[in-house]
C-alpha positions as protocol buffer text, in pm:
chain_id: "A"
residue {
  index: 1
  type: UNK
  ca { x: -5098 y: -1266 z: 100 }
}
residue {
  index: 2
  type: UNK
  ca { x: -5038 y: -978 z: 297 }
}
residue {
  index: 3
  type: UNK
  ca { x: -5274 y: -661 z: 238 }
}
residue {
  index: 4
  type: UNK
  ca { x: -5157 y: -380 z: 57 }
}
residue {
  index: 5
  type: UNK
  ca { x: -4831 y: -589 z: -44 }
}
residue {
  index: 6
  type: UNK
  ca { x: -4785 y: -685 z: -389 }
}
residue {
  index: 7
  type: UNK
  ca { x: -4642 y: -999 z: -437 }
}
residue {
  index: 8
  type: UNK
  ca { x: -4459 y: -1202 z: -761 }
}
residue {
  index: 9
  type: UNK
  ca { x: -4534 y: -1553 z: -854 }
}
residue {
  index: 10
  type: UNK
  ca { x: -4292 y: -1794 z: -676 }
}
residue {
  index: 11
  type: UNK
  ca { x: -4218 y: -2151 z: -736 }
}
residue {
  index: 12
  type: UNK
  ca { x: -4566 y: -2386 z: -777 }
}
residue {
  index: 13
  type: UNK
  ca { x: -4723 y: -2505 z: -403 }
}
residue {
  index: 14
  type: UNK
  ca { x: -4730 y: -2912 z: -397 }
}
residue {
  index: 15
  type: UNK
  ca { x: -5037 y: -2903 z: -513 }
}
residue {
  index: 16
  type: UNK
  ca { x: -4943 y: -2715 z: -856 }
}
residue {
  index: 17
  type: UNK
  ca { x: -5056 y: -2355 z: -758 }
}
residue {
  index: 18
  type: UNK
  ca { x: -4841 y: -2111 z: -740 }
}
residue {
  index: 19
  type: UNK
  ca { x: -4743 y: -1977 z: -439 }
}
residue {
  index: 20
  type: UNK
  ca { x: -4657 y: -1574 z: -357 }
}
residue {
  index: 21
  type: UNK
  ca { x: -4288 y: -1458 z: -314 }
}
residue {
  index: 22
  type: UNK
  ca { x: -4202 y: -1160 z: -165 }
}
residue {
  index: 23
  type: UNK
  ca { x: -3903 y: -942 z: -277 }
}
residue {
  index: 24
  type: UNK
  ca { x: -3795 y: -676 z: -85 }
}
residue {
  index: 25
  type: UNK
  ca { x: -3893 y: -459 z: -323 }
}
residue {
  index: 26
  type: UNK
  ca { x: -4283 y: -550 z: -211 }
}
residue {
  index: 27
  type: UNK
  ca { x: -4242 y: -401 z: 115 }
}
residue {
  index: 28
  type: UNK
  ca { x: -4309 y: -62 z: 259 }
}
residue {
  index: 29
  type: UNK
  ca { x: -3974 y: 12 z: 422 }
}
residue {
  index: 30
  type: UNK
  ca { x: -4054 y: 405 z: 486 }
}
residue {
  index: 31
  type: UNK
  ca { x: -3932 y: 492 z: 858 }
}
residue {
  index: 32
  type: UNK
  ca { x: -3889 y: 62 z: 922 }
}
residue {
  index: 33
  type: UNK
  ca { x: -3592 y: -134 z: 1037 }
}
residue {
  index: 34
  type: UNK
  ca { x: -3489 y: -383 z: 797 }
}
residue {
  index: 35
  type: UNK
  ca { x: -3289 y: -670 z: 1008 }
}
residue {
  index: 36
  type: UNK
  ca { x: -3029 y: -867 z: 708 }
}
residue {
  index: 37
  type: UNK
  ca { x: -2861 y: -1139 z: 781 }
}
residue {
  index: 38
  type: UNK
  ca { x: -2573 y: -1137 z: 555 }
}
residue {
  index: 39
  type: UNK
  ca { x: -2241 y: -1344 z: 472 }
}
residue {
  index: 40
  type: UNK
  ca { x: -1968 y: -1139 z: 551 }
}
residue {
  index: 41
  type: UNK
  ca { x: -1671 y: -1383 z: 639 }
}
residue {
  index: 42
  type: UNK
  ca { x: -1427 y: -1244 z: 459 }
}
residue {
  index: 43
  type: UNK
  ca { x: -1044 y: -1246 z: 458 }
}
residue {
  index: 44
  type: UNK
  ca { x: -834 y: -1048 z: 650 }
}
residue {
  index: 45
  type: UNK
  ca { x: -448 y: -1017 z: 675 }
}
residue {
  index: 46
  type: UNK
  ca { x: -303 y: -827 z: 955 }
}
residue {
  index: 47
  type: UNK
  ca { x: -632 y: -668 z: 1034 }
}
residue {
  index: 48
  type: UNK
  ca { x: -701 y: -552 z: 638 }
}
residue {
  index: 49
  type: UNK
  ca { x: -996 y: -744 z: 422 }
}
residue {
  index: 50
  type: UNK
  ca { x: -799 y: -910 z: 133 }
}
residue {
  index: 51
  type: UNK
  ca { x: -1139 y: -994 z: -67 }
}
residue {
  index: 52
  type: UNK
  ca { x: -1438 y: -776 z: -13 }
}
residue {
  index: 53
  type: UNK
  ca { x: -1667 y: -956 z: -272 }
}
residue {
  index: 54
  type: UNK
  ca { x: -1906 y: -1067 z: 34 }
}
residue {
  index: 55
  type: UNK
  ca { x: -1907 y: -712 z: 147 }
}
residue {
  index: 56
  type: UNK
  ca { x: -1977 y: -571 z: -187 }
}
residue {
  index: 57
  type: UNK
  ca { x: -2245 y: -828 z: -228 }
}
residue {
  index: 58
  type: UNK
  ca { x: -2482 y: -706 z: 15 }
}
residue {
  index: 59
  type: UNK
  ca { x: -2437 y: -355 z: -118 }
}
residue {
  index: 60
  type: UNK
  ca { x: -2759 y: -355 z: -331 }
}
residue {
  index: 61
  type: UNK
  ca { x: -2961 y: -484 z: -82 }
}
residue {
  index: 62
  type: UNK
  ca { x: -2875 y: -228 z: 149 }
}
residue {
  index: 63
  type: UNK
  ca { x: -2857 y: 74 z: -62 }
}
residue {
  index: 64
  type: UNK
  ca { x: -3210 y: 10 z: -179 }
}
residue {
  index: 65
  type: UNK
  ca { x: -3396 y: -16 z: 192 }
}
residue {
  index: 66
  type: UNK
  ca { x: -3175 y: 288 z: 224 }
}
residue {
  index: 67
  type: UNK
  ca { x: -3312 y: 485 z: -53 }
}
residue {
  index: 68
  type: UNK
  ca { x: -3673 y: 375 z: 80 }
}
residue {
  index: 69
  type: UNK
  ca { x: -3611 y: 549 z: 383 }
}
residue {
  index: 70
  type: UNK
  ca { x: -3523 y: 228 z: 620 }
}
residue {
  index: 71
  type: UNK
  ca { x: -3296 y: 190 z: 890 }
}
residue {
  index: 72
  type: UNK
  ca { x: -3018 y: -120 z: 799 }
}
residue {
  index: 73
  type: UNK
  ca { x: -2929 y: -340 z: 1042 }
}
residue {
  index: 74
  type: UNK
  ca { x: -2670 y: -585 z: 908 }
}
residue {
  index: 75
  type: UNK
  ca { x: -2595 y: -914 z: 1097 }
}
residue {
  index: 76
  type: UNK
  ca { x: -2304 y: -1201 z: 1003 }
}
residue {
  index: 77
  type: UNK
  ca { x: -2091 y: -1437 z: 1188 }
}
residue {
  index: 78
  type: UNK
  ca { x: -1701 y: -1388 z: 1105 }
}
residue {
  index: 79
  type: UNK
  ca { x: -1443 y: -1730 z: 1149 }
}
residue {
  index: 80
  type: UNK
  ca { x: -1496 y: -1942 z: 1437 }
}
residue {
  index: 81
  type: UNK
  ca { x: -1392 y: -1743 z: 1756 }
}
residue {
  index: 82
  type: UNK
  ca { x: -1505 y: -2056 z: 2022 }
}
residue {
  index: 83
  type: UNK
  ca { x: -1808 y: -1881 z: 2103 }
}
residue {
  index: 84
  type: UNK
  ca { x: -1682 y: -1625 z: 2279 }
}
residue {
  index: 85
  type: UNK
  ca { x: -1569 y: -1263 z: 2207 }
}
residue {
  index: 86
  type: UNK
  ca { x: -1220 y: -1236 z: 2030 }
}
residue {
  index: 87
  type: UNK
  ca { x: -1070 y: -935 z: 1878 }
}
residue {
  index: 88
  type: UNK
  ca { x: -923 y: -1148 z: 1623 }
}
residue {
  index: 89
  type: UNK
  ca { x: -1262 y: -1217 z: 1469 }
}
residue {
  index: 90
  type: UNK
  ca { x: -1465 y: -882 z: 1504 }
}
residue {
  index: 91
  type: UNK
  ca { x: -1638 y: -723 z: 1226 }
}
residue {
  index: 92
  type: UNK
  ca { x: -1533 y: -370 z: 1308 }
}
residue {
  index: 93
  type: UNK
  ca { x: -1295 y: -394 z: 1000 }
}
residue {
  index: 94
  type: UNK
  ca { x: -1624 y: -501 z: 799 }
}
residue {
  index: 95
  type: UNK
  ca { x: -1785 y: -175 z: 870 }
}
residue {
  index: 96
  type: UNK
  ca { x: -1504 y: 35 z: 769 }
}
residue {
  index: 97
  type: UNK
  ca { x: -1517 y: -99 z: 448 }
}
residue {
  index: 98
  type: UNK
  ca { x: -1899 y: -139 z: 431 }
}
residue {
  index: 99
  type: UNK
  ca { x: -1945 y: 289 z: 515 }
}
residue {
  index: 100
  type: UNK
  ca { x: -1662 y: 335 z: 199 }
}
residue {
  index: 101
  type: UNK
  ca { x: -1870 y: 117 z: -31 }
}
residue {
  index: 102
  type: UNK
  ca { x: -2170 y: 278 z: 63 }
}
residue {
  index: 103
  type: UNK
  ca { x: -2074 y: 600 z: 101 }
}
residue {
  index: 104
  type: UNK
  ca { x: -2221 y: 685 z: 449 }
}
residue {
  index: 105
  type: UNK
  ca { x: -2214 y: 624 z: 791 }
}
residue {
  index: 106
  type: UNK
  ca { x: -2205 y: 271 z: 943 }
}
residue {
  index: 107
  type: UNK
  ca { x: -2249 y: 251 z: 1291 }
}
residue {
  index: 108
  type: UNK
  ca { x: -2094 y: -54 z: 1461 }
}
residue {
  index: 109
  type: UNK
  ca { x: -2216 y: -205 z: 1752 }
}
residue {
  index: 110
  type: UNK
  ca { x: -2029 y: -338 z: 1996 }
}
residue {
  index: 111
  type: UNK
  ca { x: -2239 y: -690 z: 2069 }
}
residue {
  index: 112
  type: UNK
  ca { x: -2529 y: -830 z: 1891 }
}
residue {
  index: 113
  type: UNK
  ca { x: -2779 y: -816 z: 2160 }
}
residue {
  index: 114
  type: UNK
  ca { x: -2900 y: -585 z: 2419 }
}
residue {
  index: 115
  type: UNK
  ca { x: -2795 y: -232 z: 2488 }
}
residue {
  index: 116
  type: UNK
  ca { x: -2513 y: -196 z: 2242 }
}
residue {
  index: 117
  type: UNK
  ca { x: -2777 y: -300 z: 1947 }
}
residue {
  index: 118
  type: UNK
  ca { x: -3048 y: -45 z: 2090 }
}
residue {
  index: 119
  type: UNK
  ca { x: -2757 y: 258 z: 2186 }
}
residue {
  index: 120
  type: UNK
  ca { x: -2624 y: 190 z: 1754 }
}
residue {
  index: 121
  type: UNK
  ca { x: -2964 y: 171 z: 1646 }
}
residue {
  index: 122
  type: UNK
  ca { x: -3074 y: 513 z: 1837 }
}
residue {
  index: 123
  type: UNK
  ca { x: -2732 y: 643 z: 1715 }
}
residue {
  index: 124
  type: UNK
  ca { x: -2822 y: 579 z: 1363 }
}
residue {
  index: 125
  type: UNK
  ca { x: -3122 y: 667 z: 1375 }
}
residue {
  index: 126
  type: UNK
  ca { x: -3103 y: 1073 z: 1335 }
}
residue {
  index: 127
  type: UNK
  ca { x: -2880 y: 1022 z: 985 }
}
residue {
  index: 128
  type: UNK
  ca { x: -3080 y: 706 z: 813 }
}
residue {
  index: 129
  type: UNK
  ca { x: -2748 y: 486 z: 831 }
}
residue {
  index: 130
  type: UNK
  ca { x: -2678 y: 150 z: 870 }
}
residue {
  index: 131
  type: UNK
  ca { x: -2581 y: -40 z: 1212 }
}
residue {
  index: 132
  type: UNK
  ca { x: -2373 y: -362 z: 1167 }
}
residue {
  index: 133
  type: UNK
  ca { x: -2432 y: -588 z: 1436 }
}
residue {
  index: 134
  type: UNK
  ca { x: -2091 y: -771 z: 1636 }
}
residue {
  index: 135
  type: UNK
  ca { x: -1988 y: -1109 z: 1547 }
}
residue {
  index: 136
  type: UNK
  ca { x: -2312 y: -1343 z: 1588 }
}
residue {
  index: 137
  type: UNK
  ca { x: -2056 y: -1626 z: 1686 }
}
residue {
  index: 138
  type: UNK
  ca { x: -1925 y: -1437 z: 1989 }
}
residue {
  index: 139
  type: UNK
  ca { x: -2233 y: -1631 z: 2136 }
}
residue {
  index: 140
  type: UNK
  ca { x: -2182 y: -1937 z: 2170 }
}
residue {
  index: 141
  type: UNK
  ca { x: -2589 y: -2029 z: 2129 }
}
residue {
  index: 142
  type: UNK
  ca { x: -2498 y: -1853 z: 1774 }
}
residue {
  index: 143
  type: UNK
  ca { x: -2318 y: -2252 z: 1670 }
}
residue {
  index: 144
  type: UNK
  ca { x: -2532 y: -2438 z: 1882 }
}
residue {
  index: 145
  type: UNK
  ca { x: -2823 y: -2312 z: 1724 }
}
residue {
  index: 146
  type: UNK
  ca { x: -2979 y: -2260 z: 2052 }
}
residue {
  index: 147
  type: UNK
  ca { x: -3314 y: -2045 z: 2053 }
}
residue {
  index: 148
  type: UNK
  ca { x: -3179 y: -1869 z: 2365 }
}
């Protein structure tokens, strides 16, 4: 266990004890980035999401680290763009419709590594918003499953 973090009973060890699960509601997020890796491959038709369920989905998640005072930073891959970036496939619609479900800012960056991630992050920063990351699969290590 971690100190000062409550935890809930999880599912029994292999030996029969039962093992400690955290929930995110166990965790100090006050002032903290909170990386989530969610699912949102949705549908789109002529650049408008036809099915926002997956968007909607994460919505709880979010809007509680929120209300704990966290910073959101939101990664998902989106189709199969070759590994490599393609308008096409980029989430930029996703955050339109992820700052109308939420009701705030969401600040999109432009990649999901390196200077774009750090420039959104200091952007959101000042307002407590949420940054959603570029399509993971725009690197092609991202369907490789590379560690790179």
């Amino acid at each position: 266990t971690l100190p000062g973090v409550a935890t809930t009973p999880g599912p029994p060890a292999r030996d029969g004890t039962p093992m400690a699960k955290l929930t995110i509601r166990d965790l100090n997020l006050q002032r903290r980035r909170l990386f989530l890796r969610v699912d949102f491959n949705v549908p789109l038709k002529d650049g408008v999401i036809t099915d926002d369920t997956r968007i909607r989905s994460s919505i709880t998640t979010s809007q509680y680290a929120l209300d704990q005072g966290a910073l959101v930073l939101l990664a998902s891959h989106f189709g199969r763009p070759k590994g490599k970036p393609n308008p096409e496939y980029s989430l930029r619609p996703v955050a339109d419709r992820l700052a109308q479900l939420l009701g705030r800012g969401v600040v999109f960056a432009d990649d999901c590594v390196g200077a774009p991630v750090q420039q959104a992050v200091d952007t959101a920063r000042p307002d407590n918003a949420v940054v959603l990351l570029e399509n993971l699969r725009f690197h092609a290590e991202e369907e490789k499953n590379d560690p790179a």
